[in-house]
XYZ file of C-alpha atoms in Angstrom:
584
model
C 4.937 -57.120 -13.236
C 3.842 -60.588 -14.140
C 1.597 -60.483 -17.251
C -1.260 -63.783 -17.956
C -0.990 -65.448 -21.479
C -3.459 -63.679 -24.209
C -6.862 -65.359 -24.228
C -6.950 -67.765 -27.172
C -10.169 -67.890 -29.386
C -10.958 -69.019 -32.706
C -11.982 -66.222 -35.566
C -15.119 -66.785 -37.452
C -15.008 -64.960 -40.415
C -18.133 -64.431 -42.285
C -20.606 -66.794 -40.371
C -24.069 -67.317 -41.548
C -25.915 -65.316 -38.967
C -28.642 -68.503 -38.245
C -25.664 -70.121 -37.026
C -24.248 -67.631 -35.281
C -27.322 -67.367 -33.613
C -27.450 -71.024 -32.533
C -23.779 -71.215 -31.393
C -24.140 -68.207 -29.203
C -27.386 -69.559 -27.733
C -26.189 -72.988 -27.489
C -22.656 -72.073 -25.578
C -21.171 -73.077 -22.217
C -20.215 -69.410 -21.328
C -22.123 -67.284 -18.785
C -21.208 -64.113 -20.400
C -21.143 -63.051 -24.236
C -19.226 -59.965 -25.096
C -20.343 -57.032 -27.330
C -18.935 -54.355 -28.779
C -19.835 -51.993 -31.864
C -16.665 -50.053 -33.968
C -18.323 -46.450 -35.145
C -18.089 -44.012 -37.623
C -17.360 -41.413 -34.623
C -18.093 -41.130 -30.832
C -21.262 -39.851 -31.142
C -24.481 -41.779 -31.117
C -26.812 -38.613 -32.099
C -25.392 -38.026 -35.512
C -22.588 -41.032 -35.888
C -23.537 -44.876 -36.498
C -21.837 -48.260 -35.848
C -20.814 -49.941 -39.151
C -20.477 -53.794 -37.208
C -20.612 -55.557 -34.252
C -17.900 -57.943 -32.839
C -19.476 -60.684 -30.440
C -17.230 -63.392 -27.890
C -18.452 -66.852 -26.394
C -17.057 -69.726 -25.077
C -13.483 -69.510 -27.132
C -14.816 -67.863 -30.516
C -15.247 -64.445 -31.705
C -16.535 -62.564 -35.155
C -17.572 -59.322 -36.664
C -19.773 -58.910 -38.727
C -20.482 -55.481 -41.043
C -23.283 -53.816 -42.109
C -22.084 -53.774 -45.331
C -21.902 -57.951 -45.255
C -24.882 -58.488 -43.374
C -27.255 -55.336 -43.304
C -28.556 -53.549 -40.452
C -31.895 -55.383 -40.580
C -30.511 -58.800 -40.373
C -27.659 -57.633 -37.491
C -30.808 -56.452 -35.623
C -32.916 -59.026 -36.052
C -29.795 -61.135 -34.841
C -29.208 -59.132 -31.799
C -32.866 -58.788 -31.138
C -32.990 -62.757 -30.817
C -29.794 -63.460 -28.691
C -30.802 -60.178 -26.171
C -34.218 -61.723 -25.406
C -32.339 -64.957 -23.976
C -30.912 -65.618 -20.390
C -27.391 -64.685 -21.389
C -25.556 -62.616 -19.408
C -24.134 -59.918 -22.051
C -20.759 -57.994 -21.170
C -19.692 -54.410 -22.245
C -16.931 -51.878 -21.890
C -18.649 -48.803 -21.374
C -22.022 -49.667 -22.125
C -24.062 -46.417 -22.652
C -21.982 -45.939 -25.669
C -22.419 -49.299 -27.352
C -26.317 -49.507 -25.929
C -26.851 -46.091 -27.716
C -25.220 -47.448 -31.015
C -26.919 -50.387 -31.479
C -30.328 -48.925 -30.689
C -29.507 -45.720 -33.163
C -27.997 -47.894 -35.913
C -29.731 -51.317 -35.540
C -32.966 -50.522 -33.961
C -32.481 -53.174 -30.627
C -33.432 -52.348 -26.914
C -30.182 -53.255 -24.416
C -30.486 -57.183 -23.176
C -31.792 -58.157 -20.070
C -29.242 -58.839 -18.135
C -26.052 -56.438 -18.206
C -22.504 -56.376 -16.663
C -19.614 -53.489 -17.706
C -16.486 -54.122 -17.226
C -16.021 -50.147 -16.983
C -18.024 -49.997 -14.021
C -16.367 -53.350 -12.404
C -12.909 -52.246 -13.321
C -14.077 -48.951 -11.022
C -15.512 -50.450 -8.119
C -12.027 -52.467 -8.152
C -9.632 -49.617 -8.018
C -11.171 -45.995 -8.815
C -7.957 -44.370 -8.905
C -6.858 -46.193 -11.739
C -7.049 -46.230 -15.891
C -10.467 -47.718 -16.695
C -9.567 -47.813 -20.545
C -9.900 -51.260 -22.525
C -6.941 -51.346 -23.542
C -4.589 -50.323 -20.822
C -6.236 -52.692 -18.978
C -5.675 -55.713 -20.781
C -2.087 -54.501 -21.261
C -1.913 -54.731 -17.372
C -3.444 -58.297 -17.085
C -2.078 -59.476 -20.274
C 0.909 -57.558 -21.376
C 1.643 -55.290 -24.713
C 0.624 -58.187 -27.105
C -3.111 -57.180 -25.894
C -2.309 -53.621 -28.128
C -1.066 -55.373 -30.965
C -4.019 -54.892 -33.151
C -5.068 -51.361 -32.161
C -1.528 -50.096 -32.715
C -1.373 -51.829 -36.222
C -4.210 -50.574 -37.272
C -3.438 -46.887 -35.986
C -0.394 -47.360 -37.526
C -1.858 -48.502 -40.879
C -4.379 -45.284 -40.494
C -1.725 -42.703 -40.402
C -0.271 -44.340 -43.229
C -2.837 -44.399 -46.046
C -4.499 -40.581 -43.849
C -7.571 -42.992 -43.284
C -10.121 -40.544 -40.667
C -12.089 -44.015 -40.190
C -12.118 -47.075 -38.613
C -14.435 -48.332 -41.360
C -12.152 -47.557 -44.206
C -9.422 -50.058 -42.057
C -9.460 -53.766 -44.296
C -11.103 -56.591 -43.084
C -7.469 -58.751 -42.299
C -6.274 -55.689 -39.863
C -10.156 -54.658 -38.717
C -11.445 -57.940 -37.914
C -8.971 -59.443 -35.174
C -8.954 -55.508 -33.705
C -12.853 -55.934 -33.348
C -12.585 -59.625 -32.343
C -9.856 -59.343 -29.643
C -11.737 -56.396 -28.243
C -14.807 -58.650 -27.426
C -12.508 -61.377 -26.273
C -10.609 -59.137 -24.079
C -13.775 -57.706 -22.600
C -14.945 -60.786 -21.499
C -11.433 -62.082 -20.367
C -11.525 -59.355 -17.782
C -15.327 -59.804 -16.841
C -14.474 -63.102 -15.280
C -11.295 -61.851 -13.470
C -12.960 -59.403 -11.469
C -16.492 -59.532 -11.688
C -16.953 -62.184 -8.305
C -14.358 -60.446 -6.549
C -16.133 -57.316 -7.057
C -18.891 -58.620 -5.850
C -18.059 -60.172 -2.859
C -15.972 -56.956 -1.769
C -19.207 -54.198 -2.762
C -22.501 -56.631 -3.483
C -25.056 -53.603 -2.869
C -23.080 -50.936 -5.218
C -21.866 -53.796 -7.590
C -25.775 -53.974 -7.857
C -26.354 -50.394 -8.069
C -23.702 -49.487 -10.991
C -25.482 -51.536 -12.931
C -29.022 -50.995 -12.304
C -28.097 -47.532 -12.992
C -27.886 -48.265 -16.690
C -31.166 -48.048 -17.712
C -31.298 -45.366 -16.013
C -28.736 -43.117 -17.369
C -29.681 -44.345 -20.881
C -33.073 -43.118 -20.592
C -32.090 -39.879 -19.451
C -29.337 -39.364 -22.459
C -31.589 -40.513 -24.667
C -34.355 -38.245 -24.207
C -31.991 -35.273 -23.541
C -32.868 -31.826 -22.272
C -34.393 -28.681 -23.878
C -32.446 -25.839 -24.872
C -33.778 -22.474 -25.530
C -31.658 -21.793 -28.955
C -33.335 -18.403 -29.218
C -32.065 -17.273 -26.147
C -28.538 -18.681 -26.735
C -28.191 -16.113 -29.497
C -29.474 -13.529 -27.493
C -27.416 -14.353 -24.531
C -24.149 -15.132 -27.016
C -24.745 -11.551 -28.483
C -24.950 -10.047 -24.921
C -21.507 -11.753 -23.889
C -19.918 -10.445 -26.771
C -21.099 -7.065 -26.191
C -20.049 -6.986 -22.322
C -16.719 -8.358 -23.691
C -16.241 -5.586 -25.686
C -17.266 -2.745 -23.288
C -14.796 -4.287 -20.861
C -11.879 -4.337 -23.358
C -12.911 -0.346 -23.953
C -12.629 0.335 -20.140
C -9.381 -1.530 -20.232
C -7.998 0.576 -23.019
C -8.942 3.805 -21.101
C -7.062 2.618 -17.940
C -3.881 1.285 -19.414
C -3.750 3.611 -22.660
C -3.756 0.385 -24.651
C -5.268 -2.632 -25.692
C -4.906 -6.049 -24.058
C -5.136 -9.320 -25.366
C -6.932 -11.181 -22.565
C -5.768 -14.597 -23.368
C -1.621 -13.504 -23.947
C 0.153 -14.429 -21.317
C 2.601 -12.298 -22.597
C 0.996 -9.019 -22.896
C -0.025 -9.767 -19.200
C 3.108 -10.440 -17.645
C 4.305 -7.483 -19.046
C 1.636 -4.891 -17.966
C 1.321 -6.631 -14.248
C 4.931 -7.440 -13.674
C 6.889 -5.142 -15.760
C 4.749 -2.068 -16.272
C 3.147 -2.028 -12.632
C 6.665 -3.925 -11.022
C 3.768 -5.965 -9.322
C 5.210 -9.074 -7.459
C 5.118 -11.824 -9.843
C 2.794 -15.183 -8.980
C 4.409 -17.828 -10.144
C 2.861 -21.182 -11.400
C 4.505 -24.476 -10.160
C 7.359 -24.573 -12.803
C 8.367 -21.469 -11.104
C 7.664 -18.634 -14.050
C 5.412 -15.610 -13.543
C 1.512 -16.595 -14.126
C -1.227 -14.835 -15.212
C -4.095 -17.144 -14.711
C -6.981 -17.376 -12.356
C -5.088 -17.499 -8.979
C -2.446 -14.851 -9.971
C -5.372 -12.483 -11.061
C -7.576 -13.161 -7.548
C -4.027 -13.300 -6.030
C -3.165 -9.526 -7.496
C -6.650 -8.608 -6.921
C -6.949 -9.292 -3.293
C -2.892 -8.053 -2.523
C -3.159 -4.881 -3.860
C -6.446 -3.840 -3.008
C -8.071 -0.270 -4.381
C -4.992 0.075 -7.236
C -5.059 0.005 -11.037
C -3.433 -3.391 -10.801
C -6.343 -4.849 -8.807
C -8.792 -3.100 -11.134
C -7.378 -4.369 -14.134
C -7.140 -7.695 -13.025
C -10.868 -7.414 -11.687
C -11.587 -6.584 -15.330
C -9.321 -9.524 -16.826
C -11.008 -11.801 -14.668
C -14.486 -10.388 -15.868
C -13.823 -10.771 -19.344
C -12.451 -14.521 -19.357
C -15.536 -15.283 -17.081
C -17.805 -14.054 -20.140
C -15.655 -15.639 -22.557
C -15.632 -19.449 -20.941
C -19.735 -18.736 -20.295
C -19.882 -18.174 -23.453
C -17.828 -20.728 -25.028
C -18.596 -23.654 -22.762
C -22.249 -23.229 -22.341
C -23.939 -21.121 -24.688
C -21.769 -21.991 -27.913
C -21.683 -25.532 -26.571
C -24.987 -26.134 -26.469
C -25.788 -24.468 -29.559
C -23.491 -26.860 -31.431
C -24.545 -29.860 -29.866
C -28.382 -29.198 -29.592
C -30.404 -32.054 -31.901
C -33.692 -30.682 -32.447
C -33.833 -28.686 -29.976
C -32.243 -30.860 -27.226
C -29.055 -31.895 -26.016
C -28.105 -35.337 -24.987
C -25.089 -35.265 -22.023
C -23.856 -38.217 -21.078
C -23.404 -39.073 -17.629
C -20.458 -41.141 -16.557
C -21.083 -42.835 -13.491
C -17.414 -44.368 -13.348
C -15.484 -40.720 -13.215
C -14.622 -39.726 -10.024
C -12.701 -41.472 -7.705
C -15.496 -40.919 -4.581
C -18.241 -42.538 -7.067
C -19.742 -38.784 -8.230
C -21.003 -38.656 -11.842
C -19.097 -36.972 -14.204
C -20.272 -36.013 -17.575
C -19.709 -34.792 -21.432
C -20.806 -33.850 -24.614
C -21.892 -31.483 -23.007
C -21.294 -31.930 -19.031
C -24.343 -31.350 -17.264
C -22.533 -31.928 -13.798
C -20.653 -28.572 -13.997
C -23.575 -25.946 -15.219
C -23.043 -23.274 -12.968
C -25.356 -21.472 -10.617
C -25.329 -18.371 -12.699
C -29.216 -17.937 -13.893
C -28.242 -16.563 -17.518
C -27.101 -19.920 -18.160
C -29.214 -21.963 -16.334
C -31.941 -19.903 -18.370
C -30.671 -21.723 -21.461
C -32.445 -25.155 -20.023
C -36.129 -25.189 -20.387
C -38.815 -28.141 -19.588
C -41.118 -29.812 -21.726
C -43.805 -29.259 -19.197
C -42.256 -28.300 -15.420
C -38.968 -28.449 -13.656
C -39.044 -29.945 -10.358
C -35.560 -29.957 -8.821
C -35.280 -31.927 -5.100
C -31.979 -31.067 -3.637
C -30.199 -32.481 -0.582
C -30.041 -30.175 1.612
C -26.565 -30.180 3.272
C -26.227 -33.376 2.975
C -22.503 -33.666 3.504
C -22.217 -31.702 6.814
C -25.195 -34.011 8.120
C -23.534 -36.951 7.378
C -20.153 -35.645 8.548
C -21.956 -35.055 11.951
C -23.470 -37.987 11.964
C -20.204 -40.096 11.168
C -17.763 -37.862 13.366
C -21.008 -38.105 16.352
C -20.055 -34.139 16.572
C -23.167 -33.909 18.987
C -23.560 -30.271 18.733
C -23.927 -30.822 15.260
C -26.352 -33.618 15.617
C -28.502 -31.695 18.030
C -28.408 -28.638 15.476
C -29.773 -30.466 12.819
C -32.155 -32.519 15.015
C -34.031 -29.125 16.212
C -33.871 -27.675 12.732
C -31.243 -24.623 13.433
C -29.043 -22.702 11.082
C -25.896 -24.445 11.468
C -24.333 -21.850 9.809
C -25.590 -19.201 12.093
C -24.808 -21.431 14.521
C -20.950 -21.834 13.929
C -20.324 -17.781 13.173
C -22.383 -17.609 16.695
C -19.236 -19.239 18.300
C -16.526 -17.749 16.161
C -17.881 -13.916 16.316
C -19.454 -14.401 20.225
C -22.974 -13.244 19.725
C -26.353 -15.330 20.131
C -27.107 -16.539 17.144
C -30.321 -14.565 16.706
C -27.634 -11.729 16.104
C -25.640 -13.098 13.559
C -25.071 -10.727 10.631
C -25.935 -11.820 7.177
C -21.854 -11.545 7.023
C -21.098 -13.545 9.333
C -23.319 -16.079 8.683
C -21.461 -16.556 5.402
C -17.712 -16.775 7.270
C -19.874 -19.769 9.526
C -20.998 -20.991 6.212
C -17.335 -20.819 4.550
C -16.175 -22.698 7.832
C -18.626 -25.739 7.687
C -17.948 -26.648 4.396
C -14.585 -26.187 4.248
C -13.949 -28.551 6.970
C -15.445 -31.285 4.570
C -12.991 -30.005 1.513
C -10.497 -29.497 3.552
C -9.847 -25.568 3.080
C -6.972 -23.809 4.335
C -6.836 -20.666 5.591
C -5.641 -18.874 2.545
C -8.475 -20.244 0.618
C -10.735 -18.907 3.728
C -9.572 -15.643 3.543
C -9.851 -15.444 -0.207
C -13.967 -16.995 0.129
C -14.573 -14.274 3.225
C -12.274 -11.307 2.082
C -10.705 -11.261 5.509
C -6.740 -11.537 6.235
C -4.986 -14.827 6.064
C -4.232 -14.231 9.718
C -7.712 -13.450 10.852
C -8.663 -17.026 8.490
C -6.021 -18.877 10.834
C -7.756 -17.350 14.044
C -11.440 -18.435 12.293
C -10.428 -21.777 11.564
C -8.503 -22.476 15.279
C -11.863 -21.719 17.149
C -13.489 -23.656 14.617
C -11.901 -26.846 15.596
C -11.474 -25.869 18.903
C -15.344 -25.995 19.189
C -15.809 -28.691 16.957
C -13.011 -31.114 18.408
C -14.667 -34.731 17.957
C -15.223 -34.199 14.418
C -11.588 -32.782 14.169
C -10.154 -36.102 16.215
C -12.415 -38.410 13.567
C -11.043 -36.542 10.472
C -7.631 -37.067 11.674
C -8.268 -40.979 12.908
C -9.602 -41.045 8.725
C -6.739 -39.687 7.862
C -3.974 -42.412 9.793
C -6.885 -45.044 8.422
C -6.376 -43.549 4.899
C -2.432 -44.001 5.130
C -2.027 -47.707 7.259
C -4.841 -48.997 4.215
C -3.702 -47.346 1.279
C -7.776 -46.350 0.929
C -10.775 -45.562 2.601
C -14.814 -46.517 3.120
C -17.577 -44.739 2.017
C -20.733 -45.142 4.161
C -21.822 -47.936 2.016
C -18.365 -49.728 1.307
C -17.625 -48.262 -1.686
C -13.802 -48.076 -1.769
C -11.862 -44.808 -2.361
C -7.690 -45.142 -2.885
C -5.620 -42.506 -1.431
C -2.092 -42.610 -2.132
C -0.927 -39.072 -1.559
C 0.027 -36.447 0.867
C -2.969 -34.348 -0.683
C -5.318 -37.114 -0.290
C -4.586 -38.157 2.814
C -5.338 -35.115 4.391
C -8.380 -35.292 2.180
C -9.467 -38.943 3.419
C -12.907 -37.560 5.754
C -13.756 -35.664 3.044
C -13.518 -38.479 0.247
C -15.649 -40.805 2.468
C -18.579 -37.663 3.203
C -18.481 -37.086 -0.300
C -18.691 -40.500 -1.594
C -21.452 -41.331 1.001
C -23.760 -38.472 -0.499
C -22.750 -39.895 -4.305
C -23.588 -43.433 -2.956
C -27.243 -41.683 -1.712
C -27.538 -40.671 -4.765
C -27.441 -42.764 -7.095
C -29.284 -44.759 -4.696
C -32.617 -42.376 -4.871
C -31.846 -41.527 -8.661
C -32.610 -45.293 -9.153
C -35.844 -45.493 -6.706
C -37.168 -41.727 -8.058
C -36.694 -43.245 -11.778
C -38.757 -46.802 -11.412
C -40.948 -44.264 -9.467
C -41.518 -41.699 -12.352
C -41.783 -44.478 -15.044
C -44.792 -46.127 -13.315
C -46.706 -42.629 -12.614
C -45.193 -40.912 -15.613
C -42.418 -37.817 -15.653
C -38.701 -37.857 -16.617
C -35.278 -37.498 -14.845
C -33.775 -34.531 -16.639
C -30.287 -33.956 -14.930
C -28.117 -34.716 -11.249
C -26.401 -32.980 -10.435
C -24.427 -33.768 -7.487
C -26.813 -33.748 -4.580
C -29.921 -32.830 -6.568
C -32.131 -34.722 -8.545
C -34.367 -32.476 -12.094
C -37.743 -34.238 -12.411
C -39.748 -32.865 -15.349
C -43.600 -33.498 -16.277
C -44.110 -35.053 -12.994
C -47.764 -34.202 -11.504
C -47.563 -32.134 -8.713
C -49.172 -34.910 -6.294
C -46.342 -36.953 -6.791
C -44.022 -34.389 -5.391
C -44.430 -35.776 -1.488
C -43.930 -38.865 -2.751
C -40.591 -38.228 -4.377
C -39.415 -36.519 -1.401
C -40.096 -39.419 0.801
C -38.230 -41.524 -1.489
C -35.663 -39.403 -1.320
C -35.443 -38.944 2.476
C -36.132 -42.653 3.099
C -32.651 -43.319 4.570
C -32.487 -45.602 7.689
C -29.511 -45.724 10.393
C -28.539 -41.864 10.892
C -29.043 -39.927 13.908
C -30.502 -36.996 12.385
C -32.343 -36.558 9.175
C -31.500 -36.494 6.089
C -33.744 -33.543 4.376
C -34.561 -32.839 1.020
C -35.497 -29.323 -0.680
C -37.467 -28.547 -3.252
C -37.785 -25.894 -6.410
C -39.868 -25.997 -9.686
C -40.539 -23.835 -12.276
C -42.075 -23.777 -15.820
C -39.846 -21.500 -17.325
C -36.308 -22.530 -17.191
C -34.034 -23.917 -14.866
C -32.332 -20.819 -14.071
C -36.196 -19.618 -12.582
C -36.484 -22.156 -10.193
C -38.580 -20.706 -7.387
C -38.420 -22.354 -3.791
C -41.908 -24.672 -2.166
């Protein structure tokens, strides 16, 4: 691959900051670059120690320890108020810095190369560095591996302890870098996605608001709960013990494999490098095979315990050790997924589950008001596939669920089980995901065969939106990618992900809607008062909104033009805890 030469700039070391001031002010360049180097990667407890700025063809950094934080914020202050268009890679993090360390509110005008870079190509590495070493070759690494290098050597655990003649061009270059690859995709960015090139970054005042203010936690019912975990654990191990006349280390693969496979002579389920496996899907898989045994019971119980013990561990200990008083502050990444979802960290609010003990450990300041989407990806996969049964369905406000185990099972719908709504239910969505019918039979506890018979009549009665999910698919491999609803590009370049292609554009289309009404609900709250709490994928957690602005959220919300049904939203509140949420 043919690299571009390394951006040339000139290093100013140790500039007075009045004239740093009037240079950056006073340039040609559209864009300025920032970036911070930190004591650690987290703005609630760690701080950045200097700043590194790029214009026109210069670049500095300048320390806290040189300058102060005062006068570093009184110089960012001054340049941020101006017209300048400032540039970041991955701007939450430095945004959060600079406020926690230097006391400065984010500039006007915004652009992230993180966010263009995913627009561009989702599929792809998004990091600064490999990046640059794609456009510009390994000389763009130079300084970070030197100074990594130099690091291990002398056991440094900081970037701040790193001298100025290594730390300085590493800071510099970073900036210069940045900006370099602002201008080489930025316009064509923008010409390919204009409204979500838009929407990215409007979003970042947004999502900085919401990390900033964080979420309650109810500490005193972590313990509580953590104590009750550790209690089921051990009654578990204890009923173990009295099946298999021993103990069993839950996490030894070892121990395991030789209970299920050489105790029991159970078939062995092997993982993809071909050796026996005793992790989730050889458990379910032993489970479901050998149904009523000790085998299945024990792995029933196995399953049990590392269900408690992840609960535990990535929830209730998480939050624990990450809770500032009282809060924690998630960060959500609206770059991470290759369909446009959020993703998030430190702690991920994205993948709480639905599991009311730990929802319970989330708590409002005043009153949860959660609006959710209500199946928003099978409307829009009706809508986009023009399945008119579907369409009319939704139009007269049935159960499409009911509705599809009405044709599989051959009974009105008014006499569709509670059961069998469920295996309609399984159906519909797994014709956006894409489920097989192993998978089906697994989610209904039926027989694979019975799943294949299911999941024939399905398409069989569903045959346009079968025909457009397989036109997707041919799409998918002739481009190399696929369209969301509103342009946003998704690359496919596998067998998995081709089959996959309807469902990457149905569930990019609801992220797109999203983030679209996350945006409109926020300006919305901050001009009545309230706070965005969480989304999480299709939902949007209001808290200390007043209950007459709950109609107008919802209209917000549902205000989508062009679809041939509507698009409905849901609602649930509560003033306990998110895991009390109570329907309206």
């Amino acid at each position: 691959m043919t690299t571009r030469p390394l951006p040339q700039y000139s290093l100013i070391s140790s500039p007075a900051l009045d004239s740093l001031k009037t240079s950056i002010l006073a340039s040609n360049d559209e864009l300025v670059a920032v970036d911070t180097e930190t004591t650690g990667l987290r703005w609630i407890e760690d701080r950045a120690f200097g700043v590194s700025l790029a214009w026109d063809n210069k670049a500095t950094f300048i320390r806290n320890t040189d300058y102060s934080t005062e006068h570093i914020g009184t110089l960012l202050t001054d340049v941020f108020s101006s017209d300048k268009t400032f540039v970041f890679h991955n701007c939450e993090f430095d945004l959060h810095m600079i406020r926690e360390t230097y006391g400065v509110k984010p500039p006007k005008k915004i652009l992230d190369t993180l966010r263009i870079a995913a627009l561009r190509d989702s599929s792809s590495h998004h990091g600064l560095k490999e990046m640059a070493v794609d456009e510009y070759g390994p000389s763009a690494a130079a300084n970070e591996d030197m100074i990594k290098t130099y690091m291990t050597s002398y056991k440094l655990k900081s970037y701040s302890y790193v001298p100025a003649e290594f730390m300085d061009p590493y800071a510099a270059m970073d900036t210069v870098l940045t900006k370099s690859l602002a201008y080489l995709y930025k316009d064509e960015v923008y010409r390919d996605v204009p409204r979500l090139f838009e929407l990215e970054h409007s979003l970042i005042p947004v999502l900085l608001d919401m990390e900033q203010t964080g979420i309650k936690v109810d500490l005193e019912y972590a313990s509580i709960l953590h104590r009750q975990y550790k209690s089921e654990q051990r009654d578990i191990q204890d009923e173990i013990y009295s099946i298999v006349g021993r103990p069993l280390e839950m996490g030894s693969t070892k121990q395991l494999q030789g209970y299920f496979y050489d105790q029991l002579k159970l078939k062995p389920f092997e993982n993809k490098s071909g050796n026996p496996s005793t992790n989730k899907d050889a458990l379910e898989s032993i489970s479901f095979r050998n149904p009523g045994t000790v085998g299945s019971q024990v792995a029933n119980l196995v399953l049990r315990w590392r269900g408690i013990d992840k609960a535990d561990s990535t929830y209730v200990q998480a939050y624990q050790r990450l809770a500032r008083n009282g809060r924690i502050h998630g960060h959500w990444n609206a770059s991470g997924a290759i369909t446009g979802r959020f993703t998030g960290s430190d702690p991920n609010l994205q993948n709480v589950p639905r599991d009311k003990n730990i929802r319970r450990l989330l708590i409002p300041d005043n009153e949860f008001f959660d609006f959710d989407y209500s199946q928003i990806e099978l409307r829009l996969m009706a809508d986009k596939s023009d399945q008119k049964s579907m369409v009319e369905n939704f139009n007269s406000g049935g159960d499409l669920h009911a509705y599809t185990a009405s044709i599989l099972y051959g009974v009105p719908v008014e006499q569709v089980s509670k059961e069998q709504r469920q295996v309609g239910k399984h159906l519909n969505f797994g014709a956006i995901y894409g489920g097989g019918s192993r998978t089906l039979a697994k989610q209904c506890g039926v027989r694979e065969h019975q799943a294949r018979y299911f999941l024939r009549q399905f398409w069989d009665s569903y045959a346009v939106m079968k025909t457009w999910s397989e036109e997707r698919e041919d799409e998918g491999r002739a481009a190399g990618y696929v369209r969301t609803i509103y342009g946003r590009k998704v690359p496919i370049k596998t067998e998995n992900q081709f089959k996959n292609a309807a469902n990457y554009i149905i569930q990019g289309s609801a992220a797109d809607i999203v983030k679209l009404s996350l945006l409109k609900t926020w300006i919305y709250v901050k001009s009545v008062g309230g706070q965005i709490r969480n989304t999480v994928h299709d939902s949007i957690t209001f808290d200390g909104i007043d209950e007459s602005h709950v109609p107008q959220i919802k209209e917000i919300m549902e205000d989508l033009k062009g679809y041939k049904l509507p698009i409905k939203v849901e609602m649930q509140r509560s003033t306990k805890s998110w895991g009390d949420m109570i329907d309206e």
